[in-house]
Tab-separated table of C-alpha atoms in Angstrom:
chain	number	residue	atom	x	y	z
A	1	MET	CA	-12.090	-17.105	-15.071
A	2	LYS	CA	-8.858	-18.632	-14.604
A	3	VAL	CA	-5.913	-17.260	-15.117
A	4	LYS	CA	-2.123	-19.385	-15.209
A	5	MET	CA	0.915	-17.462	-15.071
A	6	VAL	CA	3.984	-19.228	-16.415
A	7	GLY	CA	6.800	-18.682	-15.188
A	8	LYS	CA	9.097	-18.199	-18.543
A	9	LYS	CA	12.619	-16.582	-18.843
A	10	SER	CA	13.200	-13.300	-20.671
A	11	ALA	CA	15.934	-11.245	-21.425
A	12	ARG	CA	13.846	-7.922	-21.785
A	13	CYS	CA	11.479	-8.645	-18.151
A	14	LYS	CA	12.539	-6.444	-15.721
A	15	ASN	CA	11.198	-5.561	-11.971
A	16	VAL	CA	8.526	-3.438	-11.539
A	17	TYR	CA	9.123	-2.410	-8.214
A	18	SER	CA	12.296	-1.325	-6.875
A	19	ASN	CA	15.181	-3.520	-6.704
A	20	CYS	CA	15.280	-3.230	-3.267
A	21	VAL	CA	11.847	-4.132	-2.535
A	22	CYS	CA	11.888	-6.973	-4.807
A	23	ASN	CA	15.282	-8.260	-3.107
A	24	TYR	CA	13.583	-8.292	0.191
A	25	TYR	CA	10.656	-10.076	-0.881
A	26	LYS	CA	12.661	-12.594	-2.505
A	27	LEU	CA	14.740	-12.681	1.203
A	28	VAL	CA	11.344	-13.787	3.172
A	29	ASP	CA	10.674	-16.608	0.187
A	30	HIS	CA	7.924	-14.593	-1.510
A	31	CYS	CA	9.098	-15.980	-4.492
A	32	VAL	CA	8.024	-19.568	-3.717
A	33	LEU	CA	5.496	-19.318	-1.314
A	34	PRO	CA	2.429	-19.992	-3.306
A	35	ALA	CA	0.486	-17.423	-2.038
A	36	TYR	CA	3.050	-14.501	-3.047
A	37	LYS	CA	4.536	-16.278	-6.216
A	38	ALA	CA	2.239	-15.056	-8.814
A	39	TRP	CA	2.206	-11.506	-7.908
A	40	MET	CA	6.476	-11.533	-7.826
A	41	PHE	CA	6.286	-13.338	-10.849
A	42	LYS	CA	4.597	-10.168	-12.457
A	43	HIS	CA	6.201	-7.802	-10.342
A	44	CYS	CA	9.731	-8.543	-9.779
A	45	ALA	CA	10.137	-10.853	-12.630
A	46	ALA	CA	14.420	-9.992	-12.823
A	47	THR	CA	14.764	-11.165	-8.952
A	48	CYS	CA	12.542	-13.908	-9.048
A	49	GLY	CA	14.882	-15.530	-11.678
A	50	VAL	CA	11.862	-15.470	-14.258
A	51	CYS	CA	13.956	-13.054	-16.148
A	52	THR	CA	17.730	-14.463	-17.980
A	53	ALA	CA	20.741	-14.590	-16.032
A	54	ASP	CA	22.202	-10.830	-17.674
A	55	SER	CA	18.505	-9.227	-16.318
A	56	MET	CA	18.955	-11.279	-13.165
A	57	ALA	CA	22.759	-9.248	-13.019
A	58	LYS	CA	21.219	-5.881	-13.260
A	59	VAL	CA	19.359	-6.165	-10.371
A	60	CYS	CA	22.118	-8.175	-7.850
A	61	ARG	CA	24.757	-6.250	-6.847
A	62	ASN	CA	25.880	-4.938	-3.432
A	63	THR	CA	26.187	-1.347	-3.465
A	64	TYR	CA	28.066	-1.620	0.128
A	65	PRO	CA	31.835	-2.571	-0.397
A	66	ASP	CA	31.889	-6.715	-0.171
A	67	GLN	CA	33.668	-7.142	2.700
A	68	MET	CA	31.329	-4.755	4.997
A	69	CYS	CA	28.668	-6.928	3.316
A	70	THR	CA	30.353	-9.704	4.369
A	71	MET	CA	30.966	-8.791	7.603
A	72	PHE	CA	27.189	-7.828	8.189
A	73	ALA	CA	26.177	-11.385	7.088
A	74	SER	CA	28.606	-12.970	9.704
A	75	LEU	CA	26.733	-10.840	12.088
A	76	GLY	CA	23.690	-12.508	10.862
A	77	PHE	CA	22.215	-8.872	10.022
A	78	HIS	CA	20.143	-10.772	7.095
A	79	LYS	CA	18.370	-12.660	9.280
A	80	GLN	CA	17.119	-10.360	12.001
A	81	SER	CA	13.566	-8.658	10.723
A	82	LYS	CA	15.109	-5.436	11.592
A	83	MET	CA	17.967	-5.327	9.250
A	84	GLN	CA	16.374	-7.533	6.799
A	85	TYR	CA	15.115	-4.999	4.159
A	86	PHE	CA	18.878	-2.945	4.639
A	87	MET	CA	20.510	-6.310	3.676
A	88	ALA	CA	18.099	-7.278	0.885
A	89	CYS	CA	18.797	-3.588	-0.721
A	90	LYS	CA	22.874	-2.804	0.267
A	91	CYS	CA	23.896	-6.258	0.088
A	92	PRO	CA	22.171	-8.995	-1.694
A	93	LYS	CA	24.653	-11.039	-2.866
A	94	VAL	CA	25.417	-12.336	0.805
A	95	CYS	CA	22.010	-12.798	1.244
A	96	GLY	CA	21.931	-15.520	-1.035
A	97	ILE	CA	19.255	-13.527	-3.499
A	98	CYS	CA	21.340	-13.992	-6.525
A	99	ASP	CA	21.562	-17.360	-6.405
A	100	MET	CA	20.038	-18.739	-9.819
A	101	ASP	CA	20.881	-22.212	-9.175
A	102	THR	CA	17.332	-23.743	-9.319
A	103	PRO	CA	15.215	-22.199	-11.753
A	104	PRO	CA	12.110	-21.170	-10.490
A	105	SER	CA	8.632	-23.348	-11.075
A	106	ALA	CA	5.711	-21.445	-12.380
A	107	PRO	CA	3.023	-20.478	-9.746
A	108	SER	CA	0.045	-21.935	-9.163
A	109	ILE	CA	-3.021	-21.096	-11.120
A	110	ILE	CA	-5.306	-18.234	-9.658
A	111	ASP	CA	-8.827	-18.979	-8.628
A	112	ASN	CA	-10.443	-15.665	-9.687
A	113	THR	CA	-13.560	-17.062	-9.641
A	114	LEU	CA	-16.360	-15.759	-7.376
A	115	ASP	CA	-19.043	-17.715	-5.848
A	116	GLN	CA	-22.279	-15.554	-6.688
A	117	GLU	CA	-24.213	-17.210	-4.294
A	118	GLU	CA	-22.195	-17.155	-1.427
A	119	CYS	CA	-21.602	-13.427	-1.937
A	120	LEU	CA	-25.589	-12.864	-2.237
A	121	ARG	CA	-25.976	-14.568	0.996
A	122	LEU	CA	-23.086	-12.888	2.916
A	123	HIS	CA	-24.827	-9.569	1.709
A	124	ASN	CA	-28.518	-10.766	3.014
A	125	GLU	CA	-27.353	-12.086	6.057
A	126	LYS	CA	-26.328	-8.405	7.123
A	127	ARG	CA	-29.083	-7.026	5.700
A	128	SER	CA	-31.595	-9.022	7.965
A	129	LEU	CA	-29.854	-7.550	10.917
A	130	HIS	CA	-30.957	-3.898	9.821
A	131	GLY	CA	-34.188	-4.600	8.900
A	132	ALA	CA	-33.500	-4.336	5.061
A	133	ALA	CA	-35.140	-6.564	2.463
A	134	GLU	CA	-33.135	-9.517	0.877
A	135	LEU	CA	-31.384	-8.496	-2.258
A	136	THR	CA	-31.295	-10.004	-5.637
A	137	TRP	CA	-28.408	-10.634	-8.086
A	138	CYS	CA	-27.827	-8.160	-10.916
A	139	THR	CA	-26.402	-9.512	-13.859
A	140	LYS	CA	-25.342	-6.339	-15.515
A	141	CYS	CA	-24.111	-4.982	-12.154
A	142	ALA	CA	-21.614	-7.738	-12.178
A	143	ALA	CA	-20.359	-7.593	-15.401
A	144	PHE	CA	-19.570	-3.751	-14.636
A	145	ALA	CA	-17.717	-4.898	-11.205
A	146	GLN	CA	-15.823	-6.950	-13.638
A	147	THR	CA	-14.717	-4.465	-15.570
A	148	VAL	CA	-13.556	-2.218	-12.716
A	149	VAL	CA	-11.821	-5.208	-10.559
A	150	GLN	CA	-9.882	-6.122	-14.137
A	151	THR	CA	-8.804	-2.300	-14.585
A	152	LEU	CA	-7.705	-2.205	-11.051
A	153	GLN	CA	-5.613	-5.071	-11.478
A	154	ASP	CA	-3.960	-4.872	-14.633
A	155	SER	CA	-2.867	-1.078	-13.418
A	156	ASP	CA	-2.114	-1.591	-10.054
A	157	SER	CA	-4.033	1.025	-9.259
A	158	PRO	CA	-5.284	2.264	-5.558
A	159	LEU	CA	-9.314	2.039	-4.854
A	160	ILE	CA	-10.234	4.641	-7.288
A	161	HIS	CA	-13.978	4.674	-7.555
A	162	SER	CA	-15.938	4.700	-10.850
A	163	SER	CA	-16.934	8.290	-11.800
A	164	THR	CA	-20.721	9.264	-10.962
A	165	ASP	CA	-21.469	9.551	-14.895
A	166	GLN	CA	-19.905	5.764	-14.991
A	167	LEU	CA	-22.429	3.910	-12.508
A	168	VAL	CA	-25.096	5.695	-14.560
A	169	TRP	CA	-27.322	3.401	-16.980
A	170	ARG	CA	-31.250	2.811	-17.956
A	171	VAL	CA	-32.924	0.023	-16.416
A	172	ASN	CA	-36.259	-0.934	-17.686
A	173	GLY	CA	-36.590	2.548	-19.711
A	174	LYS	CA	-35.607	4.468	-16.362
A	175	ILE	CA	-31.894	5.966	-15.429
A	176	VAL	CA	-30.463	4.544	-12.552
A	177	ILE	CA	-27.602	5.340	-10.374
A	178	HIS	CA	-26.055	2.857	-9.265
A	179	GLY	CA	-23.549	2.143	-5.988
A	180	GLU	CA	-20.120	0.821	-5.693
A	181	ASN	CA	-17.968	-0.626	-3.055
A	182	LEU	CA	-14.493	-1.714	-3.375
A	183	MET	CA	-11.872	-3.943	-1.770
A	184	TYR	CA	-8.305	-4.688	-1.809
A	185	HIS	CA	-6.370	-7.682	-0.317
A	186	PHE	CA	-2.775	-8.793	-1.055
A	187	PRO	CA	-2.189	-11.566	-1.746
A	188	GLU	CA	-5.833	-12.472	-2.834
A	189	VAL	CA	-9.369	-11.517	-1.657
A	190	ASP	CA	-12.741	-13.052	-1.900
A	191	CYS	CA	-16.119	-11.911	-0.909
A	192	GLN	CA	-16.577	-13.059	3.174
A	193	MET	CA	-13.274	-10.374	4.028
A	194	SER	CA	-15.137	-8.040	1.660
A	195	VAL	CA	-18.390	-8.221	3.575
A	196	GLU	CA	-17.167	-8.364	6.994
A	197	SER	CA	-14.387	-5.280	6.419
A	198	TRP	CA	-17.407	-3.190	4.982
A	199	TYR	CA	-19.438	-3.992	7.877
A	200	ARG	CA	-16.830	-3.171	10.508
A	201	GLU	CA	-18.064	0.336	9.374
A	202	LYS	CA	-21.036	0.082	11.238
A	203	ASP	CA	-19.414	1.172	14.897
A	204	LEU	CA	-18.804	4.639	12.541
A	205	TYR	CA	-21.981	4.887	11.911
A	206	ASN	CA	-23.455	7.885	13.560
A	207	PRO	CA	-27.423	7.620	13.025
A	208	ARG	CA	-27.940	11.169	14.941
A	209	ASN	CA	-25.722	13.225	12.428
A	210	PRO	CA	-25.603	10.735	9.210
A	211	LEU	CA	-24.100	12.657	6.782
A	212	PHE	CA	-20.943	14.127	9.212
A	213	ASP	CA	-17.864	11.913	7.903
A	214	ILE	CA	-20.080	10.072	5.812
A	215	GLU	CA	-17.072	8.260	3.633
A	216	SER	CA	-16.392	6.593	7.096
A	217	SER	CA	-19.185	4.227	6.964
A	218	SER	CA	-20.094	4.327	3.196
A	219	HIS	CA	-19.740	0.494	2.345
A	220	PHE	CA	-21.651	-0.348	5.357
A	221	THR	CA	-24.619	1.626	4.578
A	222	GLN	CA	-24.583	0.971	1.372
A	223	MET	CA	-24.727	-2.840	2.123
A	224	VAL	CA	-27.699	-1.952	4.433
A	225	TRP	CA	-29.724	0.452	2.528
A	226	LYS	CA	-32.939	-0.634	2.050
A	227	ASP	CA	-34.341	0.689	-1.023
A	228	THR	CA	-31.476	-1.175	-2.750
A	229	GLN	CA	-32.982	-4.038	-4.759
A	230	SER	CA	-30.193	-6.049	-6.560
A	231	VAL	CA	-26.459	-6.264	-6.493
A	232	GLY	CA	-23.519	-7.500	-8.702
A	233	CYS	CA	-20.018	-8.744	-7.465
A	234	ALA	CA	-16.676	-9.794	-9.329
A	235	LYS	CA	-13.571	-10.341	-8.582
A	236	THR	CA	-9.584	-10.255	-9.738
A	237	GLN	CA	-6.851	-11.849	-7.725
A	238	SER	CA	-6.185	-8.956	-5.427
A	239	TYR	CA	-9.258	-6.455	-6.192
A	240	LEU	CA	-13.109	-6.953	-5.419
A	241	ALA	CA	-16.203	-4.683	-6.486
A	242	CYS	CA	-19.656	-4.948	-5.739
A	243	ILE	CA	-22.124	-2.602	-7.572
A	244	TYR	CA	-25.740	-1.713	-6.020
A	245	GLU	CA	-28.858	-1.134	-7.881
A	246	PRO	CA	-30.195	1.623	-7.054
A	247	ALA	CA	-27.358	3.080	-5.370
A	248	GLY	CA	-27.520	3.789	-1.514
A	249	ASN	CA	-25.825	6.744	0.693
A	250	MET	CA	-28.069	9.371	-0.567
A	251	ARG	CA	-27.139	12.713	1.248
A	252	SER	CA	-30.202	13.528	2.864
A	253	ILE	CA	-30.855	13.003	6.057
A	254	TYR	CA	-34.412	12.052	5.934
A	255	LEU	CA	-33.201	9.027	3.258
A	256	PHE	CA	-30.333	8.006	5.937
A	257	ARG	CA	-32.663	7.628	8.431
A	258	MET	CA	-35.425	5.783	6.519
A	259	ASN	CA	-32.826	3.260	5.179
A	260	VAL	CA	-30.762	2.653	7.434
A	261	GLN	CA	-31.898	0.916	10.602
A	262	VAL	CA	-29.321	0.578	13.454
């Protein structure tokens, strides 16, 4: 799925994030850099000039006296990394944040498609290092993963996992519990960085006491869980989810030792 964000001026749009945060991001060029532009147009519309001039004026006021802000700018505070947030928040006018001479261009197209074959290959490469059989692709799991990431992306939520009830459905007439791995990365996520990040949890896994601090290595153990047979993944711009069938990480020392080979 591809989504195109269009920079259309509106009299009613506003910043989702605080003006200080949005002004700082504009000061460091996030309104124009391709990697950040789409996110900025969505969350900092007024600051990036997607709104009308009236809306922009509301977010672009010096909260310190103009004379003081001018003095700070003459000292180059707006160019010093340690002072840029302060300047963008308190003295946006002298930082050039209010400059509306050049209308913003629409951000580039965001590719939300996920390479299924690549994602499956990456999983199976890691599983082969731990004596686990290859997974197959689960279409229903991928469809559920799509609803998960779309909900997270639309609400800008933290990585809140699906409930157990949501992860249970019938497969060939049997009730099956599914596992879930989530990943967030700004400005854009992909399967390779997700799998590598999850796999690094291997160093946190304690085979002698696998139930101790299980959450610290749960992404890794789910990926290499021997009894898991299939996986389906989906992504949006910043969120990625993989759903595993059946679930791993059963809270049993015996099952961990049978399923996680290190």
